């Protein structure tokens, strides 16, 4: 096993990838060896001392790719520290949305009772502008693009991870 951290992510639109890369950058600045990889490309989480997982919450569930990854890698994940983040709320000034997203993440993870993450974090999400298209565009206005990721909060959380994961510089 290498002395390193895996930051694995599911990111259909790219915003979770950007958060995963920011987390990895902070961990590297703390002297850790970090691989940041899409979940579909991870061969084995067993090759790492600690794991950080990130994926968005869609329609009240953590992303299917993340759930499949955990199911496939559960034996490795239960034997090392795991921190999890999710991107969710896309409404400004809605603290209840963050609470609800946290509950949704916890509900999604209940299918893995042996997995005991050392930390769960919810960050604001990002959504591209969408147009409903005809005929729905006659009823609904186009949805504007929003980005509620708080980069200072994301980096502060990432900076706390070496202690939370109980890993030290190599």
CSV table of C-alpha atoms in Angstrom, one decimal:
chain,number,residue,atom,x,y,z
A,1,UNK,CA,0.0,0.0,0.0
A,2,UNK,CA,1.3,3.4,-0.9
A,3,UNK,CA,1.3,6.2,1.6
A,4,UNK,CA,-1.3,8.3,-0.2
A,5,UNK,CA,-4.8,9.7,-0.3
A,6,UNK,CA,-7.3,8.9,-3.0
A,7,UNK,CA,-9.7,11.7,-3.9
A,8,UNK,CA,-12.4,9.9,-6.1
A,9,UNK,CA,-15.3,11.8,-7.6
A,10,UNK,CA,-18.4,11.4,-9.8
A,11,UNK,CA,-19.0,14.5,-11.8
A,12,UNK,CA,-21.4,14.4,-14.7
A,13,UNK,CA,-21.2,18.2,-15.3
A,14,UNK,CA,-17.6,18.9,-14.1
A,15,UNK,CA,-18.4,20.9,-10.9
A,16,UNK,CA,-17.7,18.1,-8.5
A,17,UNK,CA,-14.4,17.4,-10.4
A,18,UNK,CA,-13.4,21.0,-9.8
A,19,UNK,CA,-14.1,20.6,-6.0
A,20,UNK,CA,-12.2,17.3,-5.9
A,21,UNK,CA,-9.2,19.0,-7.6
A,22,UNK,CA,-9.3,21.8,-5.1
A,23,UNK,CA,-9.4,19.3,-2.2
A,24,UNK,CA,-6.4,17.5,-3.7
A,25,UNK,CA,-4.5,20.7,-4.2
A,26,UNK,CA,-4.9,21.6,-0.5
A,27,UNK,CA,-3.9,18.1,0.6
A,28,UNK,CA,-0.8,18.3,-1.6
A,29,UNK,CA,0.1,21.6,-0.1
A,30,UNK,CA,0.0,19.9,3.2
A,31,UNK,CA,2.7,17.5,2.0
A,32,UNK,CA,0.5,14.5,1.2
A,33,UNK,CA,0.7,12.3,-1.9
A,34,UNK,CA,-2.8,12.5,-3.6
A,35,UNK,CA,-4.4,10.9,-6.6
A,36,UNK,CA,-7.5,12.6,-7.9
A,37,UNK,CA,-9.5,10.3,-10.1
A,38,UNK,CA,-13.0,9.7,-11.5
A,39,UNK,CA,-14.6,6.9,-9.6
A,40,UNK,CA,-15.1,4.9,-12.7
A,41,UNK,CA,-11.3,4.8,-13.3
A,42,UNK,CA,-10.3,3.7,-9.7
A,43,UNK,CA,-9.0,0.1,-9.8
A,44,UNK,CA,-8.7,-0.3,-6.0
A,45,UNK,CA,-9.2,1.9,-3.0
A,46,UNK,CA,-7.1,-0.6,-1.1
A,47,UNK,CA,-4.0,1.0,-2.6
A,48,UNK,CA,-4.4,4.1,-0.4
A,49,UNK,CA,-4.2,5.0,3.3
A,50,UNK,CA,-7.2,7.2,3.2
A,51,UNK,CA,-10.0,8.0,0.8
A,52,UNK,CA,-12.1,11.2,0.0
A,53,UNK,CA,-15.2,10.6,-2.0
A,54,UNK,CA,-17.2,13.3,-3.7
A,55,UNK,CA,-20.4,13.3,-5.8
A,56,UNK,CA,-23.5,15.4,-6.3
A,57,UNK,CA,-26.9,14.8,-4.9
A,58,UNK,CA,-29.6,14.5,-7.6
A,59,UNK,CA,-33.3,14.0,-6.9
A,60,UNK,CA,-32.6,13.3,-3.2
A,61,UNK,CA,-30.0,10.6,-3.8
A,62,UNK,CA,-26.2,10.7,-3.8
A,63,UNK,CA,-25.1,10.1,-7.5
A,64,UNK,CA,-25.5,6.5,-8.7
A,65,UNK,CA,-21.8,6.3,-9.8
A,66,UNK,CA,-20.8,7.1,-6.2
A,67,UNK,CA,-23.2,4.5,-4.8
A,68,UNK,CA,-21.9,1.8,-7.2
A,69,UNK,CA,-18.3,2.8,-6.3
A,70,UNK,CA,-18.9,2.3,-2.6
A,71,UNK,CA,-20.7,-1.0,-3.2
A,72,UNK,CA,-17.8,-2.2,-5.4
A,73,UNK,CA,-15.0,-1.0,-3.0
A,74,UNK,CA,-16.8,-1.5,0.3
A,75,UNK,CA,-14.2,-4.0,1.7
A,76,UNK,CA,-11.4,-1.5,1.1
A,77,UNK,CA,-13.4,1.5,2.3
A,78,UNK,CA,-14.4,0.0,5.7
A,79,UNK,CA,-10.7,-0.7,6.6
A,80,UNK,CA,-9.4,2.9,6.1
A,81,UNK,CA,-10.6,6.4,7.0
A,82,UNK,CA,-13.1,7.8,4.5
A,83,UNK,CA,-14.4,11.4,4.2
A,84,UNK,CA,-17.3,12.2,1.9
A,85,UNK,CA,-18.6,15.4,0.4
A,86,UNK,CA,-21.6,16.1,-1.8
A,87,UNK,CA,-22.6,19.0,-3.8
A,88,UNK,CA,-26.3,19.8,-3.5
A,89,UNK,CA,-28.1,23.0,-2.7
A,90,UNK,CA,-28.3,25.6,-5.5
A,91,UNK,CA,-30.3,28.2,-3.7
A,92,UNK,CA,-28.7,31.1,-2.0
A,93,UNK,CA,-29.4,31.8,1.6
A,94,UNK,CA,-31.2,28.5,2.2
A,95,UNK,CA,-29.6,26.8,5.2
A,96,UNK,CA,-32.5,24.3,5.4
A,97,UNK,CA,-31.4,23.1,1.9
A,98,UNK,CA,-28.0,22.2,3.3
A,99,UNK,CA,-29.6,20.3,6.2
A,100,UNK,CA,-31.9,18.4,3.9
A,101,UNK,CA,-29.0,17.5,1.5
A,102,UNK,CA,-27.0,16.2,4.5
A,103,UNK,CA,-30.0,14.0,5.5
A,104,UNK,CA,-30.3,12.8,1.9
A,105,UNK,CA,-26.6,11.9,1.9
A,106,UNK,CA,-27.0,10.0,5.2
A,107,UNK,CA,-30.0,8.1,3.8
A,108,UNK,CA,-28.1,7.2,0.7
A,109,UNK,CA,-25.3,5.8,2.8
A,110,UNK,CA,-27.5,3.7,5.0
A,111,UNK,CA,-27.3,0.9,2.4
A,112,UNK,CA,-23.7,0.5,3.5
A,113,UNK,CA,-24.0,0.0,7.3
A,114,UNK,CA,-20.4,-1.1,7.7
A,115,UNK,CA,-19.1,2.2,6.2
A,116,UNK,CA,-18.4,4.7,8.9
A,117,UNK,CA,-17.1,7.9,7.3
A,118,UNK,CA,-15.0,10.1,9.5
A,119,UNK,CA,-16.6,13.2,8.0
A,120,UNK,CA,-19.5,14.1,5.8
A,121,UNK,CA,-19.7,17.6,4.2
A,122,UNK,CA,-22.3,19.3,2.0
A,123,UNK,CA,-21.3,22.1,-0.3
A,124,UNK,CA,-23.4,24.3,-2.4
A,125,UNK,CA,-23.8,23.1,-6.0
A,126,UNK,CA,-23.5,24.5,-9.5
A,127,UNK,CA,-26.1,24.2,-12.2
A,128,UNK,CA,-25.8,25.2,-15.8
A,129,UNK,CA,-28.4,27.4,-17.5
A,130,UNK,CA,-31.1,25.4,-19.0
A,131,UNK,CA,-33.9,26.1,-21.4
A,132,UNK,CA,-37.1,24.0,-21.1
A,133,UNK,CA,-37.5,23.9,-24.9
A,134,UNK,CA,-40.8,24.1,-26.8
A,135,UNK,CA,-43.6,23.8,-25.6
A,136,UNK,CA,-42.4,24.0,-21.9
A,137,UNK,CA,-40.6,27.3,-22.6
A,138,UNK,CA,-44.1,28.8,-23.1
A,139,UNK,CA,-44.9,27.9,-19.5
A,140,UNK,CA,-41.5,28.3,-17.7
A,141,UNK,CA,-38.7,30.8,-17.9
A,142,UNK,CA,-35.2,29.4,-18.7
A,143,UNK,CA,-33.3,28.5,-15.6
A,144,UNK,CA,-30.3,30.8,-15.1
A,145,UNK,CA,-26.8,29.4,-14.3
A,146,UNK,CA,-26.0,29.3,-10.6
A,147,UNK,CA,-22.8,28.5,-8.7
A,148,UNK,CA,-23.1,28.3,-4.9
A,149,UNK,CA,-19.8,26.5,-4.3
A,150,UNK,CA,-18.0,28.4,-1.5
A,151,UNK,CA,-14.4,27.9,-2.3
A,152,UNK,CA,-13.1,29.3,1.1
A,153,UNK,CA,-15.3,26.7,2.9
A,154,UNK,CA,-14.2,23.9,0.6
A,155,UNK,CA,-10.5,24.7,1.1
A,156,UNK,CA,-11.0,25.0,4.9
A,157,UNK,CA,-12.6,21.6,5.0
A,158,UNK,CA,-9.8,20.1,2.8
A,159,UNK,CA,-7.2,21.7,5.2
A,160,UNK,CA,-8.9,19.9,8.1
A,161,UNK,CA,-8.7,16.5,6.4
A,162,UNK,CA,-5.2,15.4,7.4
A,163,UNK,CA,-6.3,15.6,11.0
A,164,UNK,CA,-9.7,14.1,10.4
A,165,UNK,CA,-8.3,11.3,8.4
A,166,UNK,CA,-5.4,10.9,10.8
A,167,UNK,CA,-2.8,10.9,8.1
A,168,UNK,CA,0.5,12.6,8.2
A,169,UNK,CA,2.9,13.9,5.5
A,170,UNK,CA,5.0,11.2,3.8
